RNA sequence: GUCCCCUUCGUCUAGAGGCCUAGGACAUUACCCUUUCACGGUAGUAACACGGGUUCGAAUCCCGUAGGGGACGCCA
């Protein structure tokens, strides 16, 4: 049987980084087995679902390179849960007919009171089954009922989770959950099961927060006589402090990572290593990931998100990315700082500077910040450190040097360097004594890429202009 | 409160009863390289939550304790 997995986000916000990890694992598992990976939007909550959110989520998936196999579905490009509502209702009614579900006329206020009382008494908060065995003749007039599952009350259910192992829950822990709301729309619990069945999902891979739900959902499969898929519940991703990953930690949305200059392949590699391992391997190419990925490699314990490590993985992928492409990816960040797009000449400088830029950065934003001085016009504002470099002697050396630079016919990184080296030797100076002042002159800072390379890139005119502007 | 899951360096993890003097990566410290900052290289600090068992032998199996996470909606 071919493997079919799915990612089923609810379109009520952005694509969460934890969701992205789930999607990645589903995708990898399907790819590994030559199966299919499907996208389903869980939009049954009409009040909270928005088209913008769907777009954001799909964008995030595309950015990460996680393509789904039902892009042509019904012309919308994904399976919509809401569109299946008639089918959900039909199944619920079928369950009433076969005695595995029933109508419940309890009002919301009534149920709130019930839960409040249970809580006060320290009892487990569960629906007490007040309509479970009442005859249809008891139904009040004009009250639209919900349909509830008639859950088994004795015995137990065992599931064999591919990550968590064999887990058994007593049926006494289950309650009669709502399947179909009074307005005829399905609840999540019901819709997932029906959709997973209809879509032929063989492996339900999802977050651990769905673990206990699984035992309730299994009752629906049983009630309908459907085959139960394989479940794999992934441990949570926690924030650096061990609490739930949230806005407080800075970056819960996939788009945050794009905006901060992380490469999608780096984010994927980092995410892959959260709760999953393949021996001591850390840097794993997309091809290797597909080849190696298996459910057995997933750990059971939750992982904390570590931005520092993500940074180092990102640095690795930055170094691997070809200069032309990296320049293309960095240009928008620079353009944002400059408040105008880069000219062809500037793009060319950026590309040629890339070999010296990329080993120094962890993100595209850092590259952009570091590259800004190349495009600087006018006079630099120097900090104290830089000012300290420009002693009267240093300035004098620079003036001496401008005269010599002037005569250079072949103005390159190499020729400038040998000229500086010769000068330093002549004056019995360390190279740093002339290189540092040049660095300040050309970059406006005490820290920059190798300064002779900078001079070569800037060219003779601009180099002399910057020295004279001091 | 009830139920479920988890627990190896600061973090991600390797580990399937003897290969463990517990390995790797990130971070961190020192040194080397060096025109600055990085990159790179070398070396170091650093962990089996605790308590009981089982066994000739436990990070690994069992029980308990503590801590963490999750679920308990006409949200998904």
PDB file of C-alpha atoms in Angstrom, chain A residues 240-452:
ATOM      1  CA  UNK A 240      14.701  28.350  24.686  1.00  0.00           C
ATOM      2  CA  UNK A 241      13.353  28.588  28.242  1.00  0.00           C
ATOM      3  CA  UNK A 242      11.439  25.324  28.013  1.00  0.00           C
ATOM      4  CA  UNK A 243       8.063  27.024  27.812  1.00  0.00           C
ATOM      5  CA  UNK A 244       5.786  26.885  24.818  1.00  0.00           C
ATOM      6  CA  UNK A 245       7.360  28.537  21.780  1.00  0.00           C
ATOM      7  CA  UNK A 246       5.602  31.841  21.277  1.00  0.00           C
ATOM      8  CA  UNK A 247       5.929  35.434  20.146  1.00  0.00           C
ATOM      9  CA  UNK A 248       7.726  36.126  23.373  1.00  0.00           C
ATOM     10  CA  UNK A 249      10.647  34.060  22.086  1.00  0.00           C
ATOM     11  CA  UNK A 250      10.848  36.160  18.997  1.00  0.00           C
ATOM     12  CA  UNK A 251      10.053  34.009  16.027  1.00  0.00           C
ATOM     13  CA  UNK A 252       7.112  31.626  15.995  1.00  0.00           C
ATOM     14  CA  UNK A 253       6.264  32.134  12.311  1.00  0.00           C
ATOM     15  CA  UNK A 254       8.142  30.677   9.377  1.00  0.00           C
ATOM     16  CA  UNK A 255       8.045  34.089   7.712  1.00  0.00           C
ATOM     17  CA  UNK A 256      10.029  35.509  10.645  1.00  0.00           C
ATOM     18  CA  UNK A 257      12.942  33.332   9.602  1.00  0.00           C
ATOM     19  CA  UNK A 258      12.782  34.488   6.015  1.00  0.00           C
ATOM     20  CA  UNK A 259      12.676  38.118   7.167  1.00  0.00           C
ATOM     21  CA  UNK A 260      15.667  37.581   9.409  1.00  0.00           C
ATOM     22  CA  UNK A 261      17.769  36.269   6.574  1.00  0.00           C
ATOM     23  CA  UNK A 262      17.729  32.554   7.197  1.00  0.00           C
ATOM     24  CA  UNK A 263      17.963  30.239   4.214  1.00  0.00           C
ATOM     25  CA  UNK A 264      15.112  27.751   3.804  1.00  0.00           C
ATOM     26  CA  UNK A 265      17.514  24.836   3.481  1.00  0.00           C
ATOM     27  CA  UNK A 266      19.129  25.856   6.779  1.00  0.00           C
ATOM     28  CA  UNK A 267      15.797  26.110   8.557  1.00  0.00           C
ATOM     29  CA  UNK A 268      14.872  22.700   7.211  1.00  0.00           C
ATOM     30  CA  UNK A 269      18.166  21.159   8.267  1.00  0.00           C
ATOM     31  CA  UNK A 270      17.833  22.642  11.742  1.00  0.00           C
ATOM     32  CA  UNK A 271      14.214  21.541  12.085  1.00  0.00           C
ATOM     33  CA  UNK A 272      15.089  18.059  10.903  1.00  0.00           C
ATOM     34  CA  UNK A 273      17.541  17.668  13.771  1.00  0.00           C
ATOM     35  CA  UNK A 274      14.945  18.609  16.349  1.00  0.00           C
ATOM     36  CA  UNK A 275      13.746  15.280  17.784  1.00  0.00           C
ATOM     37  CA  UNK A 276      15.220  13.304  14.903  1.00  0.00           C
ATOM     38  CA  UNK A 277      18.730  12.022  14.373  1.00  0.00           C
ATOM     39  CA  UNK A 278      20.790   9.833  12.117  1.00  0.00           C
ATOM     40  CA  UNK A 279      23.819   8.939  14.212  1.00  0.00           C
ATOM     41  CA  UNK A 280      26.156  11.899  14.531  1.00  0.00           C
ATOM     42  CA  UNK A 281      25.126  13.558  11.278  1.00  0.00           C
ATOM     43  CA  UNK A 282      24.393  17.259  11.571  1.00  0.00           C
ATOM     44  CA  UNK A 283      24.524  18.765   8.100  1.00  0.00           C
ATOM     45  CA  UNK A 284      22.131  16.774   5.989  1.00  0.00           C
ATOM     46  CA  UNK A 285      21.335  17.534   2.370  1.00  0.00           C
ATOM     47  CA  UNK A 286      17.740  17.318   1.125  1.00  0.00           C
ATOM     48  CA  UNK A 287      18.574  14.155  -0.792  1.00  0.00           C
ATOM     49  CA  UNK A 288      20.184  12.527   2.235  1.00  0.00           C
ATOM     50  CA  UNK A 289      17.252  13.574   4.394  1.00  0.00           C
ATOM     51  CA  UNK A 290      14.809  11.782   2.101  1.00  0.00           C
ATOM     52  CA  UNK A 291      17.050   8.752   1.956  1.00  0.00           C
ATOM     53  CA  UNK A 292      17.640   8.565   5.695  1.00  0.00           C
ATOM     54  CA  UNK A 293      14.371   9.722   7.204  1.00  0.00           C
ATOM     55  CA  UNK A 294      12.439   7.170   9.194  1.00  0.00           C
ATOM     56  CA  UNK A 295       9.990   7.229  12.086  1.00  0.00           C
ATOM     57  CA  UNK A 296      12.363   5.116  14.184  1.00  0.00           C
ATOM     58  CA  UNK A 297      14.871   7.965  14.310  1.00  0.00           C
ATOM     59  CA  UNK A 298      12.427  10.240  16.096  1.00  0.00           C
ATOM     60  CA  UNK A 299      13.027  10.767  19.803  1.00  0.00           C
ATOM     61  CA  UNK A 300      10.269  10.968  22.384  1.00  0.00           C
ATOM     62  CA  UNK A 301      11.312  13.973  24.378  1.00  0.00           C
ATOM     63  CA  UNK A 302      10.514  17.587  23.536  1.00  0.00           C
ATOM     64  CA  UNK A 303      13.257  19.816  22.134  1.00  0.00           C
ATOM     65  CA  UNK A 304      14.109  23.406  22.882  1.00  0.00           C
ATOM     66  CA  UNK A 305      14.599  25.806  20.052  1.00  0.00           C
ATOM     67  CA  UNK A 306      18.168  27.137  19.946  1.00  0.00           C
ATOM     68  CA  UNK A 307      18.644  30.215  17.787  1.00  0.00           C
ATOM     69  CA  UNK A 308      22.409  30.047  18.199  1.00  0.00           C
ATOM     70  CA  UNK A 309      22.624  26.651  16.601  1.00  0.00           C
ATOM     71  CA  UNK A 310      20.236  27.667  13.846  1.00  0.00           C
ATOM     72  CA  UNK A 311      22.646  30.551  13.205  1.00  0.00           C
ATOM     73  CA  UNK A 312      25.571  28.222  12.813  1.00  0.00           C
ATOM     74  CA  UNK A 313      23.652  25.915  10.466  1.00  0.00           C
ATOM     75  CA  UNK A 314      22.605  28.958   8.465  1.00  0.00           C
ATOM     76  CA  UNK A 315      26.222  30.136   8.305  1.00  0.00           C
ATOM     77  CA  UNK A 316      27.129  26.765   6.849  1.00  0.00           C
ATOM     78  CA  UNK A 317      24.516  26.996   4.090  1.00  0.00           C
ATOM     79  CA  UNK A 318      25.456  30.591   3.361  1.00  0.00           C
ATOM     80  CA  UNK A 319      29.051  29.513   2.769  1.00  0.00           C
ATOM     81  CA  UNK A 320      27.783  26.816   0.438  1.00  0.00           C
ATOM     82  CA  UNK A 321      25.597  29.089  -1.640  1.00  0.00           C
ATOM     83  CA  UNK A 322      27.153  30.389  -4.893  1.00  0.00           C
ATOM     84  CA  UNK A 323      28.059  34.086  -4.854  1.00  0.00           C
ATOM     85  CA  UNK A 324      25.713  35.139  -7.612  1.00  0.00           C
ATOM     86  CA  UNK A 325      22.751  33.557  -5.930  1.00  0.00           C
ATOM     87  CA  UNK A 326      23.720  34.843  -2.527  1.00  0.00           C
ATOM     88  CA  UNK A 327      24.005  38.366  -3.906  1.00  0.00           C
ATOM     89  CA  UNK A 328      20.547  38.006  -5.397  1.00  0.00           C
ATOM     90  CA  UNK A 329      19.163  36.877  -2.043  1.00  0.00           C
ATOM     91  CA  UNK A 330      20.932  39.634  -0.119  1.00  0.00           C
ATOM     92  CA  UNK A 331      20.099  42.486  -2.490  1.00  0.00           C
ATOM     93  CA  UNK A 332      16.539  42.999  -1.168  1.00  0.00           C
ATOM     94  CA  UNK A 333      17.840  43.439   2.369  1.00  0.00           C
ATOM     95  CA  UNK A 334      20.369  46.034   1.224  1.00  0.00           C
ATOM     96  CA  UNK A 335      17.750  47.744  -0.890  1.00  0.00           C
ATOM     97  CA  UNK A 336      15.588  48.038   2.206  1.00  0.00           C
ATOM     98  CA  UNK A 337      18.449  49.747   4.082  1.00  0.00           C
ATOM     99  CA  UNK A 338      19.272  51.953   1.095  1.00  0.00           C
ATOM    100  CA  UNK A 339      15.594  52.641   0.440  1.00  0.00           C
ATOM    101  CA  UNK A 340      16.115  52.031  -3.251  1.00  0.00           C
ATOM    102  CA  UNK A 341      16.973  49.058  -5.423  1.00  0.00           C
ATOM    103  CA  UNK A 342      20.584  48.210  -6.219  1.00  0.00           C
ATOM    104  CA  UNK A 343      22.060  49.332  -9.517  1.00  0.00           C
ATOM    105  CA  UNK A 344      23.705  46.812 -11.802  1.00  0.00           C
ATOM    106  CA  UNK A 345      27.108  48.124 -10.737  1.00  0.00           C
ATOM    107  CA  UNK A 346      26.236  47.738  -7.076  1.00  0.00           C
ATOM    108  CA  UNK A 347      24.959  44.218  -7.628  1.00  0.00           C
ATOM    109  CA  UNK A 348      28.216  43.417  -9.356  1.00  0.00           C
ATOM    110  CA  UNK A 349      30.263  44.771  -6.448  1.00  0.00           C
ATOM    111  CA  UNK A 350      28.095  42.809  -4.025  1.00  0.00           C
ATOM    112  CA  UNK A 351      28.632  39.610  -5.975  1.00  0.00           C
ATOM    113  CA  UNK A 352      32.381  40.102  -6.162  1.00  0.00           C
ATOM    114  CA  UNK A 353      32.546  40.976  -2.451  1.00  0.00           C
ATOM    115  CA  UNK A 354      30.613  37.845  -1.542  1.00  0.00           C
ATOM    116  CA  UNK A 355      33.615  35.508  -1.064  1.00  0.00           C
ATOM    117  CA  UNK A 356      34.852  37.865   1.660  1.00  0.00           C
ATOM    118  CA  UNK A 357      31.407  38.569   3.060  1.00  0.00           C
ATOM    119  CA  UNK A 358      29.938  35.132   3.411  1.00  0.00           C
ATOM    120  CA  UNK A 359      32.365  33.509   5.827  1.00  0.00           C
ATOM    121  CA  UNK A 360      31.666  36.395   8.200  1.00  0.00           C
ATOM    122  CA  UNK A 361      27.903  36.151   8.449  1.00  0.00           C
ATOM    123  CA  UNK A 362      25.257  33.950   9.988  1.00  0.00           C
ATOM    124  CA  UNK A 363      22.322  35.524   8.190  1.00  0.00           C
ATOM    125  CA  UNK A 364      21.571  37.442   4.999  1.00  0.00           C
ATOM    126  CA  UNK A 365      20.765  40.433   7.183  1.00  0.00           C
ATOM    127  CA  UNK A 366      24.290  40.313   8.584  1.00  0.00           C
ATOM    128  CA  UNK A 367      25.707  40.154   5.075  1.00  0.00           C
ATOM    129  CA  UNK A 368      23.607  43.149   4.100  1.00  0.00           C
ATOM    130  CA  UNK A 369      24.710  45.148   7.141  1.00  0.00           C
ATOM    131  CA  UNK A 370      28.307  44.230   6.521  1.00  0.00           C
ATOM    132  CA  UNK A 371      28.114  45.173   2.840  1.00  0.00           C
ATOM    133  CA  UNK A 372      26.564  48.583   3.397  1.00  0.00           C
ATOM    134  CA  UNK A 373      29.878  50.420   3.477  1.00  0.00           C
ATOM    135  CA  UNK A 374      30.617  49.470  -0.130  1.00  0.00           C
ATOM    136  CA  UNK A 375      27.702  51.608  -1.196  1.00  0.00           C
ATOM    137  CA  UNK A 376      28.362  54.478   1.156  1.00  0.00           C
ATOM    138  CA  UNK A 377      28.436  57.935  -0.283  1.00  0.00           C
ATOM    139  CA  UNK A 378      29.827  61.041   1.374  1.00  0.00           C
ATOM    140  CA  UNK A 379      31.769  61.002   4.620  1.00  0.00           C
ATOM    141  CA  UNK A 380      31.713  58.242   7.262  1.00  0.00           C
ATOM    142  CA  UNK A 381      30.732  58.963  10.815  1.00  0.00           C
ATOM    143  CA  UNK A 382      33.491  57.324  12.852  1.00  0.00           C
ATOM    144  CA  UNK A 383      33.168  55.767  16.238  1.00  0.00           C
ATOM    145  CA  UNK A 384      35.807  56.260  18.969  1.00  0.00           C
ATOM    146  CA  UNK A 385      37.698  53.105  18.067  1.00  0.00           C
ATOM    147  CA  UNK A 386      38.028  54.213  14.465  1.00  0.00           C
ATOM    148  CA  UNK A 387      39.036  57.741  15.431  1.00  0.00           C
ATOM    149  CA  UNK A 388      41.779  56.316  17.619  1.00  0.00           C
ATOM    150  CA  UNK A 389      43.307  54.561  14.614  1.00  0.00           C
ATOM    151  CA  UNK A 390      43.633  57.821  12.722  1.00  0.00           C
ATOM    152  CA  UNK A 391      46.617  59.290  14.550  1.00  0.00           C
ATOM    153  CA  UNK A 392      48.495  62.188  12.919  1.00  0.00           C
ATOM    154  CA  UNK A 393      51.179  59.653  11.875  1.00  0.00           C
ATOM    155  CA  UNK A 394      48.599  57.352  10.363  1.00  0.00           C
ATOM    156  CA  UNK A 395      47.064  60.199   8.431  1.00  0.00           C
ATOM    157  CA  UNK A 396      50.490  61.230   7.170  1.00  0.00           C
ATOM    158  CA  UNK A 397      51.154  57.694   5.979  1.00  0.00           C
ATOM    159  CA  UNK A 398      47.855  57.683   4.144  1.00  0.00           C
ATOM    160  CA  UNK A 399      48.718  60.969   2.461  1.00  0.00           C
ATOM    161  CA  UNK A 400      52.099  59.548   1.422  1.00  0.00           C
ATOM    162  CA  UNK A 401      50.316  56.496   0.121  1.00  0.00           C
ATOM    163  CA  UNK A 402      47.742  58.382  -1.950  1.00  0.00           C
ATOM    164  CA  UNK A 403      50.555  59.827  -4.046  1.00  0.00           C
ATOM    165  CA  UNK A 404      51.827  56.326  -4.760  1.00  0.00           C
ATOM    166  CA  UNK A 405      48.369  54.876  -5.345  1.00  0.00           C
ATOM    167  CA  UNK A 406      47.811  57.630  -7.868  1.00  0.00           C
ATOM    168  CA  UNK A 407      50.599  56.214 -10.004  1.00  0.00           C
ATOM    169  CA  UNK A 408      49.265  52.656  -9.978  1.00  0.00           C
ATOM    170  CA  UNK A 409      48.212  51.771 -13.488  1.00  0.00           C
ATOM    171  CA  UNK A 410      46.983  48.315 -12.546  1.00  0.00           C
ATOM    172  CA  UNK A 411      44.806  48.970  -9.490  1.00  0.00           C
ATOM    173  CA  UNK A 412      44.015  45.578  -7.946  1.00  0.00           C
ATOM    174  CA  UNK A 413      43.840  44.009  -4.540  1.00  0.00           C
ATOM    175  CA  UNK A 414      47.313  42.547  -5.112  1.00  0.00           C
ATOM    176  CA  UNK A 415      48.972  45.684  -6.411  1.00  0.00           C
ATOM    177  CA  UNK A 416      47.562  47.805  -3.597  1.00  0.00           C
ATOM    178  CA  UNK A 417      48.702  45.281  -1.056  1.00  0.00           C
ATOM    179  CA  UNK A 418      52.272  45.068  -2.347  1.00  0.00           C
ATOM    180  CA  UNK A 419      52.409  48.838  -2.456  1.00  0.00           C
ATOM    181  CA  UNK A 420      51.343  49.009   1.186  1.00  0.00           C
ATOM    182  CA  UNK A 421      53.726  46.253   2.192  1.00  0.00           C
ATOM    183  CA  UNK A 422      56.625  48.010   0.497  1.00  0.00           C
ATOM    184  CA  UNK A 423      55.738  51.269   2.201  1.00  0.00           C
ATOM    185  CA  UNK A 424      55.497  49.633   5.624  1.00  0.00           C
ATOM    186  CA  UNK A 425      58.840  47.944   5.165  1.00  0.00           C
ATOM    187  CA  UNK A 426      60.437  51.163   4.014  1.00  0.00           C
ATOM    188  CA  UNK A 427      59.196  53.027   7.072  1.00  0.00           C
ATOM    189  CA  UNK A 428      59.848  50.066   9.391  1.00  0.00           C
ATOM    190  CA  UNK A 429      56.176  49.876  10.252  1.00  0.00           C
ATOM    191  CA  UNK A 430      54.028  46.850  10.900  1.00  0.00           C
ATOM    192  CA  UNK A 431      51.578  46.227   8.110  1.00  0.00           C
ATOM    193  CA  UNK A 432      48.745  46.841  10.541  1.00  0.00           C
ATOM    194  CA  UNK A 433      49.972  50.378  11.113  1.00  0.00           C
ATOM    195  CA  UNK A 434      49.011  51.272   7.563  1.00  0.00           C
ATOM    196  CA  UNK A 435      46.318  48.680   6.879  1.00  0.00           C
ATOM    197  CA  UNK A 436      44.135  49.705   9.812  1.00  0.00           C
ATOM    198  CA  UNK A 437      44.036  53.395   8.846  1.00  0.00           C
ATOM    199  CA  UNK A 438      43.165  52.325   5.313  1.00  0.00           C
ATOM    200  CA  UNK A 439      40.385  50.149   6.711  1.00  0.00           C
ATOM    201  CA  UNK A 440      38.936  53.083   8.583  1.00  0.00           C
ATOM    202  CA  UNK A 441      39.207  55.264   5.510  1.00  0.00           C
ATOM    203  CA  UNK A 442      37.520  52.815   3.185  1.00  0.00           C
ATOM    204  CA  UNK A 443      34.982  51.129   5.437  1.00  0.00           C
ATOM    205  CA  UNK A 444      34.457  53.737   8.131  1.00  0.00           C
ATOM    206  CA  UNK A 445      35.077  51.040  10.707  1.00  0.00           C
ATOM    207  CA  UNK A 446      37.807  49.042  12.411  1.00  0.00           C
ATOM    208  CA  UNK A 447      36.160  45.832  11.265  1.00  0.00           C
ATOM    209  CA  UNK A 448      35.718  44.868   7.642  1.00  0.00           C
ATOM    210  CA  UNK A 449      36.549  42.244   5.036  1.00  0.00           C
ATOM    211  CA  UNK A 450      40.236  42.135   3.979  1.00  0.00           C
ATOM    212  CA  UNK A 451      40.916  45.745   3.203  1.00  0.00           C
ATOM    213  CA  UNK A 452      43.080  45.416   0.095  1.00  0.00           C
TER     214      UNK A 452
END
